[in-house]
Coordinates of C-alpha atoms in Angstrom, one line a residue:
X1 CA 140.4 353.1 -28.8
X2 CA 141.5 356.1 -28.2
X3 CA 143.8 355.6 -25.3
X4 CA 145.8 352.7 -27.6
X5 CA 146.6 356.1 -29.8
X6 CA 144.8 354.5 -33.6
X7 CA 146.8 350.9 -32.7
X8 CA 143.9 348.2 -31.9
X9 CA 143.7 347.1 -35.4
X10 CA 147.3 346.3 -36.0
X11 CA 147.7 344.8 -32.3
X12 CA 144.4 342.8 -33.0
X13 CA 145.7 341.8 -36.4
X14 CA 148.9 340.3 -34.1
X15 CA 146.9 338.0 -31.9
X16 CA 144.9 336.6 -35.0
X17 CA 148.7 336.0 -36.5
X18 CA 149.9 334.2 -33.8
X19 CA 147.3 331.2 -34.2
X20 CA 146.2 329.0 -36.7
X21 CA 142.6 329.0 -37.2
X22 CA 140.8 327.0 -39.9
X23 CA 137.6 327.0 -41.5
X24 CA 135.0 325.0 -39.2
X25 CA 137.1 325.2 -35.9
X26 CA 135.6 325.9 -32.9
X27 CA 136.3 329.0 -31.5
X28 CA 136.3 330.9 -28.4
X29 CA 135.9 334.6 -28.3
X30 CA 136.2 335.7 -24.7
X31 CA 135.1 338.5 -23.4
X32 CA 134.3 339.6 -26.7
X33 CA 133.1 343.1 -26.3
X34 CA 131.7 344.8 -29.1
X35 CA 132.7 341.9 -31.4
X36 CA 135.8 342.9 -32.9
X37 CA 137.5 339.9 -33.4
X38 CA 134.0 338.3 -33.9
X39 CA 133.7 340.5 -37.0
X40 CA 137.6 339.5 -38.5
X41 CA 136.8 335.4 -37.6
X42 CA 134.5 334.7 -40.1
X43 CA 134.4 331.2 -41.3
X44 CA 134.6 329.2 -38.4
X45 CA 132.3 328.2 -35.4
X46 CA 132.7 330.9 -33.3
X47 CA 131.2 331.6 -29.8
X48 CA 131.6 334.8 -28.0
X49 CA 131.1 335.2 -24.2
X50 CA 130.7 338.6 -22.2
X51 CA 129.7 339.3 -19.2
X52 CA 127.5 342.4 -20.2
X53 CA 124.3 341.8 -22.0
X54 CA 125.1 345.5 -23.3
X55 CA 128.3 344.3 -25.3
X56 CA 126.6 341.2 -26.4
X57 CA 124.0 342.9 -27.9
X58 CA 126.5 345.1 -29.6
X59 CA 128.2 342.4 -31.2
X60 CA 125.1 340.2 -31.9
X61 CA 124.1 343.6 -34.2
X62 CA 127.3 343.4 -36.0
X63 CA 128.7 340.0 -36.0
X64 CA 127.7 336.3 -36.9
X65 CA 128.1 333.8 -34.2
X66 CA 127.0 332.1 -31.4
X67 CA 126.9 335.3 -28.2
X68 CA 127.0 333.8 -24.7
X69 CA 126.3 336.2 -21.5
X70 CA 129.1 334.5 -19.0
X71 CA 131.1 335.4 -16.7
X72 CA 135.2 334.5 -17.5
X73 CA 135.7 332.9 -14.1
X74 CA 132.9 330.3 -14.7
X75 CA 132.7 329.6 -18.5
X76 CA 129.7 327.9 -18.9
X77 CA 131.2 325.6 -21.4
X78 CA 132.3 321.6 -21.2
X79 CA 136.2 320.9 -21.0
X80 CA 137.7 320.7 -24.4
X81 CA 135.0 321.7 -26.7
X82 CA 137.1 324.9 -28.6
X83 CA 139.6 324.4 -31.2
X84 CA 141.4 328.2 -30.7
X85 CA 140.4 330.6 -27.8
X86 CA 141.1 334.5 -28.1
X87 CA 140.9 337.2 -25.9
X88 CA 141.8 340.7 -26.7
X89 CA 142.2 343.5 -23.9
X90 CA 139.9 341.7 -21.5
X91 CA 142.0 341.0 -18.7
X92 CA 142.5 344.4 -17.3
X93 CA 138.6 344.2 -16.8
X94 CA 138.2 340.9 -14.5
X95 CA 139.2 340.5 -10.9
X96 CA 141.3 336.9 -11.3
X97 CA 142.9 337.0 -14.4
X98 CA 144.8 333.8 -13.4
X99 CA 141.5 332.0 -12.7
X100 CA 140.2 333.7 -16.1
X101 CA 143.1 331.9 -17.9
X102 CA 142.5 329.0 -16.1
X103 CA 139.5 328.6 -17.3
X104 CA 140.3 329.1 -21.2
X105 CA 142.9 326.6 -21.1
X106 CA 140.1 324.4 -19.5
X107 CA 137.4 324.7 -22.0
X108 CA 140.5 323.6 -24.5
X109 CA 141.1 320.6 -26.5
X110 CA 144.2 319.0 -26.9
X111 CA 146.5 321.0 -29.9
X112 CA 143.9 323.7 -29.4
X113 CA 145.5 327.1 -29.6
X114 CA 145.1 330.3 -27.6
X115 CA 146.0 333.9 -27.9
X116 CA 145.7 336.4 -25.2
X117 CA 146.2 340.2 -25.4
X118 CA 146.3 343.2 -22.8
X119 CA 148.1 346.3 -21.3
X120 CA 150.6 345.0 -18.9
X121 CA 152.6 346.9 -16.1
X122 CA 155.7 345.7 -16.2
X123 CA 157.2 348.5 -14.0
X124 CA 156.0 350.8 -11.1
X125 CA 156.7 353.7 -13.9
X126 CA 154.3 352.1 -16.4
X127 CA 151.7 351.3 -14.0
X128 CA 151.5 355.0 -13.1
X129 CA 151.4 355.5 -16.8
X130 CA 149.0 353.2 -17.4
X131 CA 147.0 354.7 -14.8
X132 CA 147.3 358.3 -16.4
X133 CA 146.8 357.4 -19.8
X134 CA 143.4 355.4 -18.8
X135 CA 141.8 357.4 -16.5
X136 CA 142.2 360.7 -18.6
X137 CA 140.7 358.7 -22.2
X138 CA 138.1 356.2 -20.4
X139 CA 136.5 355.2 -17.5
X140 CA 138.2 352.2 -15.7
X141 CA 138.4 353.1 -12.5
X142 CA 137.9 349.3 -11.4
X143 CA 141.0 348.1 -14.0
X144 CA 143.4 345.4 -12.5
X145 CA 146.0 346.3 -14.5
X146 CA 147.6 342.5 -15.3
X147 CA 151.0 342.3 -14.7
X148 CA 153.3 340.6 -17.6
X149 CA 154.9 338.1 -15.1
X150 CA 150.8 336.9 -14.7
X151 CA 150.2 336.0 -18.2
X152 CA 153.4 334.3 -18.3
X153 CA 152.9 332.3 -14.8
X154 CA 149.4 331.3 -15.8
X155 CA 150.8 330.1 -19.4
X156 CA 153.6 328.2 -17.4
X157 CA 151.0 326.7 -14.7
X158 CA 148.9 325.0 -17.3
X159 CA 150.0 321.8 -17.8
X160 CA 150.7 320.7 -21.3
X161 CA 151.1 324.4 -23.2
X162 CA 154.2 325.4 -25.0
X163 CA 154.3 329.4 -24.2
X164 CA 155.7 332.2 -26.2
X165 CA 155.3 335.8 -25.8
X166 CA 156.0 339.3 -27.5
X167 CA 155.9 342.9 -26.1
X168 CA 154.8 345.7 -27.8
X169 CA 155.5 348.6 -25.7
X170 CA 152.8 348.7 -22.7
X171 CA 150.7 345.9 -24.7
X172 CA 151.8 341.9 -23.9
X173 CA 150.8 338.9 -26.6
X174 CA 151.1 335.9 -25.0
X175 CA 150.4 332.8 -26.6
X176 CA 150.3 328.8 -27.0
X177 CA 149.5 325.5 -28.1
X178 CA 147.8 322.9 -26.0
X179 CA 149.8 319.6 -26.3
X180 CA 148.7 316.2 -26.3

């Protein structure tokens, strides 16, 4: 939180915009964390995956919903099941975020929505910036940082997803809708 300098809530409050979720949808929170979005979601069926059992407990304590210990790559989840899926400033944290995608649009149905969320580099300048700001606030020594071009290429490789995406500053919001 502190490395986004006080802005998680209003970027959060972004990705929620940028998709239409209705009471009773089936939801996808992935790699949910401590449960933020979980906590903002509310009335809808939501499940939230993560692959840390510490996190999941961390959100169970605060959150309603259905928690999942999973790993992103392999979502242990039938294809088209989820109305929306979500994932807020996860990607920096896997090792294949194109596979990670992948696998979101997979567990998809069609006209399903999805919003995903992270710090980007877009240059060799922000990367080192990246890299300074992160490693002096929080440990993340392992962080891939996702390049903007990814999220965009692994929008545009799904079949079927009309794409659209917004930058603010080092954060991307990339987002679609699953056609059918």
């Amino acid at each position: 939180r502190i490395a986004m300098m006080g802005q998680y809530d209003r970027l959060r409050n972004q990705l929620l915009g940028k998709i239409e979720i209705k009471k009773g949808n089936r939801v996808l929170d992935m790699a949910s964390g401590t449960g933020y979005l979980a906590e903002r979601l509310g009335v809808v069926d939501l499940v939230c995956t993560d692959i840390s059992i510490d996190m999941i407990r961390r959100a169970r304590a605060k959150s309603k919903g259905d928690f999942v210990l999973a790993d992103a790559h392999r979502l242990p989840f039938k294809d088209g099941v989820f109305d929306a899926a979500v994932s807020s400033f996860a990607m920096h944290e896997v090792a294949q975020p194109c596979d990670v995608m992948s696998e979101m649009f997979r567990v998809l149905g069609t006209g399903g929505e999805i919003a995903v969320m992270d710090v980007v580099q877009q240059t060799r300048f922000s990367k080192k910036v990246l890299l300074e700001i992160f490693h002096t606030f929080v440990e993340m020594r392992t962080a891939t940082y996702v390049d903007i071009s990814e999220l965009r290429d692994a929008f545009k490789a799904a079949d079927g997803f009309n794409v659209q995406w917004e930058m603010f500053d080092l954060v991307a919001l990339v987002w679609g809708k699953k056609r059918g």
